[in-house]
Short mmCIF file of C-alpha atoms and ligand atoms in Angstrom, two decimals:
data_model
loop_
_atom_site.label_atom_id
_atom_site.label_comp_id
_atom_site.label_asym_id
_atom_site.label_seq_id
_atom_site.Cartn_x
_atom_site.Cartn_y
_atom_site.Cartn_z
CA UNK R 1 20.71 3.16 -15.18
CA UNK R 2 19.08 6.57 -16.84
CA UNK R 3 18.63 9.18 -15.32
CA UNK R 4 15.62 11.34 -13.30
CA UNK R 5 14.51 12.12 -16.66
CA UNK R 6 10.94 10.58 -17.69
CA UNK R 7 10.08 9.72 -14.16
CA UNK R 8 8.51 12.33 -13.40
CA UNK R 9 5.23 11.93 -14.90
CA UNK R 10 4.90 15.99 -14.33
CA UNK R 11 7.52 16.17 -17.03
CA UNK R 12 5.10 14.44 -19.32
CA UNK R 13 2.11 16.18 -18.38
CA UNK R 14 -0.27 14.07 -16.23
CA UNK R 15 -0.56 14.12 -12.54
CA UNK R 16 1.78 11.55 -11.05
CA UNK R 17 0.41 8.48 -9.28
CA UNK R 18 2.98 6.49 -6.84
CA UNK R 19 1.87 3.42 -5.01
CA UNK R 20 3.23 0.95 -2.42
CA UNK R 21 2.88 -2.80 -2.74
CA UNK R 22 2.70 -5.80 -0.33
CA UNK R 23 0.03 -8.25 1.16
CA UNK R 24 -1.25 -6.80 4.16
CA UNK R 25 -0.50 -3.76 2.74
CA UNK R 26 -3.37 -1.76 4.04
CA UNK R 27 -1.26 -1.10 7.42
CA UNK R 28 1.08 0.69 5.27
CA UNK R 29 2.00 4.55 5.93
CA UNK R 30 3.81 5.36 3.49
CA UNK R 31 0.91 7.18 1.88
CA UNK R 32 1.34 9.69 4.61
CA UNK R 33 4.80 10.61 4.33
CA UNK R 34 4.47 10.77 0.43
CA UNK R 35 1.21 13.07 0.50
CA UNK R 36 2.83 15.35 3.05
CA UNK R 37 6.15 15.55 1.07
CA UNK R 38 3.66 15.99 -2.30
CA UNK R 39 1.74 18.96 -0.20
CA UNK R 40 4.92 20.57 0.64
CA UNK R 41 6.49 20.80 -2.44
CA UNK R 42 3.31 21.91 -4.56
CA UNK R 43 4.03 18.28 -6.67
CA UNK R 44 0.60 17.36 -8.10
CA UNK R 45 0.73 13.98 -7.11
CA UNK R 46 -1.24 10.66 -5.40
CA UNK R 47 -0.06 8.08 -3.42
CA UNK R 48 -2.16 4.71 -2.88
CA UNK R 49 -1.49 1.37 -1.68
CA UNK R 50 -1.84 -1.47 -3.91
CA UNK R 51 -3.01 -4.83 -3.23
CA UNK R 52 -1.97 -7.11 -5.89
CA UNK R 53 -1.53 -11.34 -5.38
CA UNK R 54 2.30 -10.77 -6.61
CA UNK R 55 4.87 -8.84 -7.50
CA UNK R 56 3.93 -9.46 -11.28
CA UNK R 57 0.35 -8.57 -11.03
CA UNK R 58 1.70 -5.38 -9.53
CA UNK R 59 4.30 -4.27 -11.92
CA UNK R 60 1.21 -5.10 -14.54
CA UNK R 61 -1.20 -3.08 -12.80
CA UNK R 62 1.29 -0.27 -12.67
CA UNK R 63 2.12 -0.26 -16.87
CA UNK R 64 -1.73 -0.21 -16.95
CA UNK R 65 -2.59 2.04 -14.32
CA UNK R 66 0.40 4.43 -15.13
CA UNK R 67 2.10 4.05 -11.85
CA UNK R 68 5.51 5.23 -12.40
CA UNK R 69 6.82 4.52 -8.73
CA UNK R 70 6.01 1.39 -6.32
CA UNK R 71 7.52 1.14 -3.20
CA UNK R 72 7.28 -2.58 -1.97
CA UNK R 73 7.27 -4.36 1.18
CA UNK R 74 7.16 -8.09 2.61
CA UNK R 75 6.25 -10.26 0.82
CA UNK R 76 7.73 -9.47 -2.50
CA UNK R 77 11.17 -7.42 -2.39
CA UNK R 78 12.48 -10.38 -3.38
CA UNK R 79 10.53 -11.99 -6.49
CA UNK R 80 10.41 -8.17 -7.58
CA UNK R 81 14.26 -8.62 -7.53
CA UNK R 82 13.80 -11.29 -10.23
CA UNK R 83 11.37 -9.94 -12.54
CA UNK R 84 12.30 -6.20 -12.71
CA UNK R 85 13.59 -5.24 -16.35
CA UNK R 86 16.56 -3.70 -14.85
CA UNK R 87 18.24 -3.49 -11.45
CA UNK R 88 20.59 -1.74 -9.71
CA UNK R 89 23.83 -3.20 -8.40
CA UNK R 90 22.86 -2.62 -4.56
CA UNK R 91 19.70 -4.36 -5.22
CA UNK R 92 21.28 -7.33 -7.25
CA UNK R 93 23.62 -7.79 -4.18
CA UNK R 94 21.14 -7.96 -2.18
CA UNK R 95 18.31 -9.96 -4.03
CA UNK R 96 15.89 -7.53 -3.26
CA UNK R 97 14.02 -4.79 -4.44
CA UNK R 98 12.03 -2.23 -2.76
CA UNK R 99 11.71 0.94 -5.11
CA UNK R 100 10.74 0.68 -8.71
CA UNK R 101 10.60 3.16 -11.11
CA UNK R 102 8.37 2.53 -14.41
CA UNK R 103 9.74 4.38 -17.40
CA UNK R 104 7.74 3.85 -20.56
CA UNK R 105 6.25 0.87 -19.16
CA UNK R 106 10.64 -0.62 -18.22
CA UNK R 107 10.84 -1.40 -14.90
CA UNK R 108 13.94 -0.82 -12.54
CA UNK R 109 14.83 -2.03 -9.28
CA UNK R 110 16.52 -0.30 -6.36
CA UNK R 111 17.16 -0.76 -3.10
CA UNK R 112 17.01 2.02 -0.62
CA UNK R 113 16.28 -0.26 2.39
CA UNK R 114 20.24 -0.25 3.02
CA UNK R 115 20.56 3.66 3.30
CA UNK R 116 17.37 3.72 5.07
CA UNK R 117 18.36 1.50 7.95
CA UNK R 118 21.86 2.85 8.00
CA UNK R 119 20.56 6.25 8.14
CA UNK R 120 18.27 5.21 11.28
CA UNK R 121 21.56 3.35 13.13
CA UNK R 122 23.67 6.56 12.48
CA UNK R 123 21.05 8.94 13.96
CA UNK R 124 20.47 6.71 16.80
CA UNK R 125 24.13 6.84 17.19
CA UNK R 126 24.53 2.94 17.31
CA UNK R 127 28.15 1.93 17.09
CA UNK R 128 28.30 -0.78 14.63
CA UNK R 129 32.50 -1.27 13.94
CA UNK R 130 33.63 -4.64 15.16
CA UNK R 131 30.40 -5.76 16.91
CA UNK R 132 28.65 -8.32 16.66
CA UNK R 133 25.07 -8.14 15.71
CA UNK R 134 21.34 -10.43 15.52
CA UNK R 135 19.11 -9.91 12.64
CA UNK R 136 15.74 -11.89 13.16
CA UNK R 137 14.36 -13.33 9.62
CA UNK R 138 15.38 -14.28 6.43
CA UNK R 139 13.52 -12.03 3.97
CA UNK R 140 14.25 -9.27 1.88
CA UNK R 141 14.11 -6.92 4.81
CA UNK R 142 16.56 -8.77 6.58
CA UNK R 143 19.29 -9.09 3.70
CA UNK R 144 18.86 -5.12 3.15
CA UNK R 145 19.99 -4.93 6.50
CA UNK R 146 23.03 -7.71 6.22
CA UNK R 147 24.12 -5.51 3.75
CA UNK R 148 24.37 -2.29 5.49
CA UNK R 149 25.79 -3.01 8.98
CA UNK R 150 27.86 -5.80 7.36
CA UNK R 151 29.23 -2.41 5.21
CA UNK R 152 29.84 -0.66 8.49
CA UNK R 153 32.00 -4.03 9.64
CA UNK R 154 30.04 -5.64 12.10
CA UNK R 155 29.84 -9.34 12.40
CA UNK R 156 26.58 -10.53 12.04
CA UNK R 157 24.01 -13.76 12.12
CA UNK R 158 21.31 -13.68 10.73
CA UNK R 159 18.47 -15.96 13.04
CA UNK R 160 15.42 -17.89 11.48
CA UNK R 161 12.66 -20.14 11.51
CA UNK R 162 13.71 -20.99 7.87
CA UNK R 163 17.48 -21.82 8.20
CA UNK R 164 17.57 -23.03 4.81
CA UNK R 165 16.66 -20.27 3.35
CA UNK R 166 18.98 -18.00 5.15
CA UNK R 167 21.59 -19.97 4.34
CA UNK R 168 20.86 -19.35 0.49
CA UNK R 169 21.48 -15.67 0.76
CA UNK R 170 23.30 -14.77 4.35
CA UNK R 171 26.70 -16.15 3.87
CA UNK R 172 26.69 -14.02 -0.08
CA UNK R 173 26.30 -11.33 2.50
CA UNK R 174 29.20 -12.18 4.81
CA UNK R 175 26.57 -13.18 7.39
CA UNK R 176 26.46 -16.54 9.58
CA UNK R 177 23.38 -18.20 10.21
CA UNK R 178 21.86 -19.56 13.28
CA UNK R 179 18.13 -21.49 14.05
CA UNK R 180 15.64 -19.33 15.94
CA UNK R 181 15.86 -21.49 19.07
CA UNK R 182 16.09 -19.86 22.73
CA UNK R 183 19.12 -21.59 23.14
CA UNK R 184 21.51 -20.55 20.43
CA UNK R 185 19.72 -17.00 21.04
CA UNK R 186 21.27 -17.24 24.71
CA UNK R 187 24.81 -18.25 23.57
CA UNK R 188 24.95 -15.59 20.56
CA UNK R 189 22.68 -12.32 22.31
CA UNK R 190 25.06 -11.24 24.77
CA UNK R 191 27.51 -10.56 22.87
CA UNK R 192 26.00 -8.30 20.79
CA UNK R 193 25.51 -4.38 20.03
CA UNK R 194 22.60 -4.83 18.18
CA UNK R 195 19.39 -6.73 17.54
CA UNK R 196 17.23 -6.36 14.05
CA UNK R 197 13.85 -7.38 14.07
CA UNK R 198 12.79 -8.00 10.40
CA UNK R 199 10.14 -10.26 10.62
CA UNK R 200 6.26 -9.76 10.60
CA UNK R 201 6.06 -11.39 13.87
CA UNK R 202 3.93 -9.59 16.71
CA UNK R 203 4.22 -12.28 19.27
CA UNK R 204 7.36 -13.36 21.64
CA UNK R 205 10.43 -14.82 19.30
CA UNK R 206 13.39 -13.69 21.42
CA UNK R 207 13.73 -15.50 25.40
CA UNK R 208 13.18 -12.02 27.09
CA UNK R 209 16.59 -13.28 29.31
CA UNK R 210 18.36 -13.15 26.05
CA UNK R 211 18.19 -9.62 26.42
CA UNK R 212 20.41 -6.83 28.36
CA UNK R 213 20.53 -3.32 28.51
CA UNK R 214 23.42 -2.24 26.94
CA UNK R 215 21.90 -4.50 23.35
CA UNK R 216 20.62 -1.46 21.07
CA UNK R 217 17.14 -3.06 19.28
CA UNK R 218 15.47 -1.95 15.92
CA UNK R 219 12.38 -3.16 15.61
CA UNK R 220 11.02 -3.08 11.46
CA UNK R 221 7.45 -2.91 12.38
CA UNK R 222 5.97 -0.50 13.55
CA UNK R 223 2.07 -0.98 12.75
CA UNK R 224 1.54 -2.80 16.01
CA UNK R 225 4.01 -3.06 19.32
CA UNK R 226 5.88 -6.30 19.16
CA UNK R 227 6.63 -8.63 22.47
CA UNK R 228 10.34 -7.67 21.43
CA UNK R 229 9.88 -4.19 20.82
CA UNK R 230 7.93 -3.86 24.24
CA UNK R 231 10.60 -6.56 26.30
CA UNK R 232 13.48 -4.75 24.85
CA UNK R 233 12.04 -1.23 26.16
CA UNK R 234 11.00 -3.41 29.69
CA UNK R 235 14.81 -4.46 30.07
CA UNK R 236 15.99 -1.48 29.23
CA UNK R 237 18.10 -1.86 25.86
CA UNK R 238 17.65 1.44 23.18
CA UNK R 239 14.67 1.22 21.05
CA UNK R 240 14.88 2.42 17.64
CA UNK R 241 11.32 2.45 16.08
CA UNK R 242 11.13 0.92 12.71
CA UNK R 243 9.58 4.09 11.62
CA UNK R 244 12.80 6.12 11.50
CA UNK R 245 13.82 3.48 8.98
CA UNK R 246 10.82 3.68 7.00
CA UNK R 247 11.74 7.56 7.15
CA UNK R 248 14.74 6.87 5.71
CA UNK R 249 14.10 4.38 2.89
CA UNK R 250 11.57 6.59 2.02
CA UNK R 251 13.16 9.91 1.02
CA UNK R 252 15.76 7.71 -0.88
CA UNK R 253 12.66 6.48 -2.73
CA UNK R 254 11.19 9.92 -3.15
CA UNK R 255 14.46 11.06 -4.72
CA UNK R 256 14.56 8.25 -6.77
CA UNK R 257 10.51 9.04 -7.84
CA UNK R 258 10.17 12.11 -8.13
CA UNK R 259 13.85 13.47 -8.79
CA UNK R 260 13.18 16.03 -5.37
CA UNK R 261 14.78 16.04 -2.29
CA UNK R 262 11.25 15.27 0.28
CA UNK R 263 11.15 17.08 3.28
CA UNK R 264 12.45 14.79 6.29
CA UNK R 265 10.54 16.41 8.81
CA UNK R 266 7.22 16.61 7.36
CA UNK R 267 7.88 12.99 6.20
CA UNK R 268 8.46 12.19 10.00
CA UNK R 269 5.33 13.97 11.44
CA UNK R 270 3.01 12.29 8.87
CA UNK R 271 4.13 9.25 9.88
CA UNK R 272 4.45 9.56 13.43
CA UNK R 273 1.35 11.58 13.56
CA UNK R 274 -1.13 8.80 13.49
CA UNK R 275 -1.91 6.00 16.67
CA UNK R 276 -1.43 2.53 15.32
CA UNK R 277 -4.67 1.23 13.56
CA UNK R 278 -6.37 4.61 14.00
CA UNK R 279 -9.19 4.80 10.68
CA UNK R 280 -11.24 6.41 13.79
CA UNK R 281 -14.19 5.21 15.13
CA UNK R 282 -16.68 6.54 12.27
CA UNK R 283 -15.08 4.55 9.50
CA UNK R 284 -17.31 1.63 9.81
CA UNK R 285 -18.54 1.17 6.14
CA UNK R 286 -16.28 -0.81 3.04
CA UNK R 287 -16.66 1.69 0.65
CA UNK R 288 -16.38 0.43 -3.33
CA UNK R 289 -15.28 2.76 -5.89
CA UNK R 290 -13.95 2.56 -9.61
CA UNK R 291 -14.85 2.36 -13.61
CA UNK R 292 -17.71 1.07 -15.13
CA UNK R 293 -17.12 -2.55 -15.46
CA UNK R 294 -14.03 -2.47 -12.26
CA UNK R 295 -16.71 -5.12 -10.72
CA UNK R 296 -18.13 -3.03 -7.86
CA UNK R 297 -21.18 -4.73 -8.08
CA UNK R 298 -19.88 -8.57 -8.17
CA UNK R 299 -16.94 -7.77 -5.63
CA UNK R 300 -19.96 -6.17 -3.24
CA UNK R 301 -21.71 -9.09 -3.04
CA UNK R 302 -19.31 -11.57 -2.10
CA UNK R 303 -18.05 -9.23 0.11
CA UNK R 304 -21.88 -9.56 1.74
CA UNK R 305 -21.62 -13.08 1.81
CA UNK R 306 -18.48 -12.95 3.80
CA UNK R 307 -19.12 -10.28 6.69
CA UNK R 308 -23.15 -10.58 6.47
CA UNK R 309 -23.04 -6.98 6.29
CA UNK R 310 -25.87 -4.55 4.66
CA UNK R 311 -25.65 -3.91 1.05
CA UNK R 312 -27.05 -0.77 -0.70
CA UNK R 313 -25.99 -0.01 -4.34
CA UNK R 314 -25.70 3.37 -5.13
CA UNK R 315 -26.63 3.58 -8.28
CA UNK R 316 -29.87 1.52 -7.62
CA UNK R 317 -30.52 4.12 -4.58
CA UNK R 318 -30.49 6.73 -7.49
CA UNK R 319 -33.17 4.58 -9.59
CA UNK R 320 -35.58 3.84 -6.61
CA UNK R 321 -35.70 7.74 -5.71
CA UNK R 322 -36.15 8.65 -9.11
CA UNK R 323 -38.52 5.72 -10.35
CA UNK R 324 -36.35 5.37 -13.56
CA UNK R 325 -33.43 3.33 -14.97
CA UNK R 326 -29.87 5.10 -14.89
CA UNK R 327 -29.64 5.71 -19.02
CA UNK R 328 -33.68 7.47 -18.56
CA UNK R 329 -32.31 9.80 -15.56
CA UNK R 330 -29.39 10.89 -17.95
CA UNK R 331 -31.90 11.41 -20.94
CA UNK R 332 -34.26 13.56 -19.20
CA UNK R 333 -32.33 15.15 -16.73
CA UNK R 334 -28.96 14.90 -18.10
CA UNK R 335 -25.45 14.23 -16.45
CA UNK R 336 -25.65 17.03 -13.98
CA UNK R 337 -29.07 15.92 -13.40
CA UNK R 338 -27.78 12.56 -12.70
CA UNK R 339 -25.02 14.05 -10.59
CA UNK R 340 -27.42 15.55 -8.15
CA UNK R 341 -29.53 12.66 -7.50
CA UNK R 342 -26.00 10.53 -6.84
CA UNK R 343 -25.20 12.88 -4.31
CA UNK R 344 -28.37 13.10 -2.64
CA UNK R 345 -28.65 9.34 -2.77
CA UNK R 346 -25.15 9.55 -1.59
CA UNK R 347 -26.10 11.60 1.67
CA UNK R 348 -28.97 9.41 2.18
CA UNK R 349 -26.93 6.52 3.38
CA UNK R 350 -25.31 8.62 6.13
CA UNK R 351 -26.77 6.51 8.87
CA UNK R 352 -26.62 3.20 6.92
CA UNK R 353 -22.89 4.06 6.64
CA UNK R 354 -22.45 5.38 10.31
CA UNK R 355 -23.71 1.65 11.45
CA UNK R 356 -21.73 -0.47 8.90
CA UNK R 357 -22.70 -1.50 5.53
CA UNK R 358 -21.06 -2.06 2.24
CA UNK R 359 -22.09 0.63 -0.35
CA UNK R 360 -21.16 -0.09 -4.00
CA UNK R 361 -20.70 3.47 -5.87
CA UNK R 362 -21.09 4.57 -9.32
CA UNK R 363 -17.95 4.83 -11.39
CA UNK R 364 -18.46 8.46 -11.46
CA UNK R 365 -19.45 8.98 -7.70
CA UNK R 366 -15.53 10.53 -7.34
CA UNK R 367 -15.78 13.22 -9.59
CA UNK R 368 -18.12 15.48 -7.08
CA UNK R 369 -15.85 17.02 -4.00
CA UNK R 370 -18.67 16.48 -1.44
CA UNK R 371 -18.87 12.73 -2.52
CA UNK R 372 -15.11 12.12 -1.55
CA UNK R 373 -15.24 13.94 1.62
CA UNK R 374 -18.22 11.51 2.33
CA UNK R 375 -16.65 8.49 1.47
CA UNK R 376 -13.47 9.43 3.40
CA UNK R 377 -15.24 10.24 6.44
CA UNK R 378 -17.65 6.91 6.18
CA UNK R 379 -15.84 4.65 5.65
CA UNK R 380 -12.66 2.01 4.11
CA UNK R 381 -12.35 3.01 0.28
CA UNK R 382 -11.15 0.68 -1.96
CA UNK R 383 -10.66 1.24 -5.35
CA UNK R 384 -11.15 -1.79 -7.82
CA UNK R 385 -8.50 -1.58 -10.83
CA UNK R 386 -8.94 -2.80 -14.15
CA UNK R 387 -7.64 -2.89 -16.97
CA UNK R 388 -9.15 -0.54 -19.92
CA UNK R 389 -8.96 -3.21 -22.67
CA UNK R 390 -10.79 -5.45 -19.94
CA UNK R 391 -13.40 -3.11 -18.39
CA UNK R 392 -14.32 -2.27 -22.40
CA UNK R 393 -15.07 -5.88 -23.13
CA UNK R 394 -16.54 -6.10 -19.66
CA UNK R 395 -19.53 -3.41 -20.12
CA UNK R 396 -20.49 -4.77 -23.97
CA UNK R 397 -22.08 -2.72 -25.85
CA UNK R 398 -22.23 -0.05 -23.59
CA UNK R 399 -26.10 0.45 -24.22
CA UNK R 400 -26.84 1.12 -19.95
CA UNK R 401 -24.09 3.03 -19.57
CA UNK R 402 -24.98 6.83 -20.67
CA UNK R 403 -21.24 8.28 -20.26
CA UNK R 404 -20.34 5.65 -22.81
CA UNK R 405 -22.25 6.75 -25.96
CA UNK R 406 -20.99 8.16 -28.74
CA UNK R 407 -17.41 7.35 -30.14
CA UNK R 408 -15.29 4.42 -29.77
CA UNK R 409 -15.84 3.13 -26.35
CA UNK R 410 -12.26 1.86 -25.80
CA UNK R 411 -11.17 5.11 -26.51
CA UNK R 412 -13.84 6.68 -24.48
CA UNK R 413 -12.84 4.41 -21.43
CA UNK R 414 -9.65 5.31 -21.61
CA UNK R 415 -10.19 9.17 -21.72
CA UNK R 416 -12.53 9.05 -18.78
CA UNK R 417 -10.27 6.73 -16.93
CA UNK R 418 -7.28 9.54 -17.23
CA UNK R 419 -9.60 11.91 -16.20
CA UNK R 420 -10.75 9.87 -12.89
CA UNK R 421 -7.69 8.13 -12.03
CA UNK R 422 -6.60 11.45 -9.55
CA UNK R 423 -9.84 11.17 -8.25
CA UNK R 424 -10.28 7.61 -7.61
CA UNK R 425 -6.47 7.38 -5.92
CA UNK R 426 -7.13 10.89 -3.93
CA UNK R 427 -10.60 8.98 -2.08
CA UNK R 428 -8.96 5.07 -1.83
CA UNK R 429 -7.61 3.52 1.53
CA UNK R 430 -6.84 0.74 -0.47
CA UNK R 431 -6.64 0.22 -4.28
CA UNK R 432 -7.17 -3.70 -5.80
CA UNK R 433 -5.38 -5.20 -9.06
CA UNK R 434 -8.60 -7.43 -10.19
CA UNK R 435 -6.77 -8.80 -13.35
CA UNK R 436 -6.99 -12.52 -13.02
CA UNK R 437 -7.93 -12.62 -10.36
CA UNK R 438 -11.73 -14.04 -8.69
CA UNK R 439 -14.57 -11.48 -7.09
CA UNK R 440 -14.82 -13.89 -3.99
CA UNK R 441 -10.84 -13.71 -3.63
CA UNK R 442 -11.07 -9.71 -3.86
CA UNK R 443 -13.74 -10.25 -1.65
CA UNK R 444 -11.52 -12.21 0.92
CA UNK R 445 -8.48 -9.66 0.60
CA UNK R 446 -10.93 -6.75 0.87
CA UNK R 447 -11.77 -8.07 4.70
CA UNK R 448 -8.30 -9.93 5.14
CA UNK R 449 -6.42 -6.69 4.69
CA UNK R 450 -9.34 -4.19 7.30
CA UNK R 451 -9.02 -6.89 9.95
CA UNK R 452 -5.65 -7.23 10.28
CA UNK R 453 -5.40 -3.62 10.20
CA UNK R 454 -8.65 -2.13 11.74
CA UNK R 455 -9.57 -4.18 14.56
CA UNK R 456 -12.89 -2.11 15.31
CA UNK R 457 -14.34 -3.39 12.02
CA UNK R 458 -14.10 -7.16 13.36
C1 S3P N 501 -21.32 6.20 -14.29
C2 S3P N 501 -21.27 4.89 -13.87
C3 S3P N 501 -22.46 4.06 -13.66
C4 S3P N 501 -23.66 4.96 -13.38
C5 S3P N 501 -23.80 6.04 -14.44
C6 S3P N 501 -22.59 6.95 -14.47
C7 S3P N 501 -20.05 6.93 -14.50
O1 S3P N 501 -22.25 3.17 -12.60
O2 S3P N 501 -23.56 5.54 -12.12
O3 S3P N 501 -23.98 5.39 -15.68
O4 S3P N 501 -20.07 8.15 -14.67
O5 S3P N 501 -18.99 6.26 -14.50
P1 S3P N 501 -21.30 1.83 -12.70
O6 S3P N 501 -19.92 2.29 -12.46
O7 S3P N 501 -21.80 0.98 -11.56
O8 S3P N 501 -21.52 1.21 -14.02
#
């Protein structure tokens, strides 16, 4: 494996953009903990969360997007672990991967899951040597944490609804298995020091009789309280919130990212600091943002069809309040002409955006600071990726599209994507991969991912 050198995207002169991966991913905090540790050590840097349909579309949008570090989460630690370029022994052990580091568009796989969750048992102060211990499901989660508190010598089975798959993995690990039935829950729970949630679960998995006090429980999600995070807590067994983990995992990441030691506390704060689900209660609006030809427009409307929400287009706001096409505007009045009216037509939807609607923006809506405190304070922004080789073929000839005149417009796409790309990733909530896959099925993802997350925009 290389070393820090050429990950750092400082190092070569552009801002660096970081990202995390996973479907939901919207739920996600590690944005928070990487801003904050980005704030405190002056790094000019982004962080956004990336919904992609797999762990290939991802590492694609990433070469293209110049992400040069993903963190990812359920589901694809694991098919990551099969298509990185290179991986780490750790993460070979474990068949899964969830850091990657792009290097000159190589791809390498880590795993800092297994410090991450050690680190969170050894501040907790769970005793781990000779005991026995439950970890609940059978993904990539779950064999980061076979391999660490198998390390520290417990005995361990791992408990699933998919035995089968378990049992392709767990007993690699030096784990048994067991099926997630009360019963065999019963016979193995008392025995044991310590209890591992890993799956995605909210509702009750685990007999609450299975439990006793002295049984320590770590609970890997933390969005939303779980039936066994909240029985565990009711019978009185020790807690451990998933979110020291993420902690944890997390500044191994950074290290790995950035080559800089984050700061833990900050890191804990930001991600403490905010109430499960909390957008607060004036984010009612789905915000689109992105480049010419990201398929704002397209996405918009099937996202219309879905939720029956309002629709207003911004740039078409712009052209009714001035009585003239876009590429007219920009010939008489020029860009910063232009740039006005967008922001006036921008502050026009206030109230439309205060009661719920879905406003698609102009590529260049991002570039104005008043714009992106608007669209952070109105609403769910979600940034529409594409590729620069697509979005060129996408917007032809270029002929409506002012800020593409002149010289080579592939060339000219890409130089005003480099510029924007801070921009669009400082505004998004959520950023979408759109290479290959259908506007409806954005469209669905869009309102999959704020439901399952927000549930005032239901
Ligand atoms: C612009 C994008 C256009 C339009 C204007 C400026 C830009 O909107 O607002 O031509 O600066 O990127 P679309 O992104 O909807 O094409």
């Amino acid at each position: 494996m290389s070393g820090h050198d050429g990950a750092d995207p400082q190092a070569r002169g552009c801002e660096a953009l970081l990202a995390v991966i996973g479907n939901p991913v919207l739920q996600s905090r590690s944005p928070l903990m990487f801003r904050a540790a980005f704030a405190a050590l002056g790094i000019q840097g982004n962080y956004v969360r990336l919904a992609a349909e797999s762990a290939q579309q991802a590492l694609a949008t990433a070469v293209s997007a110049g992400i040069t570090g993903m963190n990812v989460t359920a589901p694809f630690k694991e098919e990551m672990a099969r298509i990185v370029d290179e991986i780490e022994p750790c993460a070979r052990r474990v068949g899964a991967v969830n850091t990657v580091r792009v290097c000159e568009g190589r791809t390498e796989g880590h795993n800092t899951d297994v410090e991450g969750v050690t680190q969170a048992l050894v501040r907790h102060g769970v005793p781990l040597c000779g005991g026995e211990a439950v970890v609940l499901g059978t993904g990539g989660a779950a064999r980061a944490v076979v391999a660490a508190i198998v390390g520290q010598g417990a005995q361990v089975t791992v408990v699933g609804r998919n035995v089968g798959k378990a049992a392709l993995w767990a007993p690699q690990l030096g784990a048994a298995v067991a099926p997630l039935e009360d019963q065999s829950l019963r016979a193995i729970l008392p025995r044991c020091v310590l209890l591992v949630g890993c799956t995605t679960a909210i509702g009750r998995l685990v007999p609450r009789d299975a439990l006793r006090p002295e049984l320590a429980v770590l609970e890997a999600q933390y969005a939303k309280e779980t039936a066994l995070a909240a029985d565990a807590r009711s019978v009185g067994c020790r807690v451990i919130d998933g979110r020291d983990w993420l902690v944890y995992q997390a500044l191994a990441a950074f290290r790995l990212m950035t080559g800089r030691d984050g700061p833990e506390d900050g890191m804990r704060q930001a991600v403490y600091g905010v109430a499960a689900g909390d957008l607060g209660p004036t984010k009612r609006s789905i915000l689109l943002v992105g480049f010419m030809g990201s398929g704002k427009s397209t996405v918009a409307r099937e996202l219309q069809a879905i939720t029956g929400m309002r629709l207003a287009d911004l740039d078409e706001q712009v052209e009714q309040r001035a009585g003239m096409p876009v590429a007219r505007i920009f010939e008489t009045a020029g860009e910063s002409g232009f740039r006005q009216m967008e922001r006036d037509a921008l502050e026009g939807l206030t109230q439309q955006a205060a009661a719920g609607c879905i406003v698609s923006c102009g590529g260049g809506v991002v570039l104005a600071e008043e714009n992106r405190a608007w669209l952070r304070a109105n609403g769910v922004v979600v940034w529409l990726w594409a590729d620069p080789t697509t979005t060129s073929e996408r917007v032809g000839d270029g002929q409506q599209r002012p800020m593409l005149h002149g010289s080579d417009r592939e060339v000219r796409v890409r130089t005003l994507l480099r510029e924007r790309r801070a921009r669009y990733a400082e505004v998004s909530d959520l950023m979408i991969a759109t290479e290959g896959t259908s506007p409806k099925r954005i469209a669905e993802r869009i309102v999959d991912e704020i439901h399952r997350t927000y549930d005032h925009l239901r």
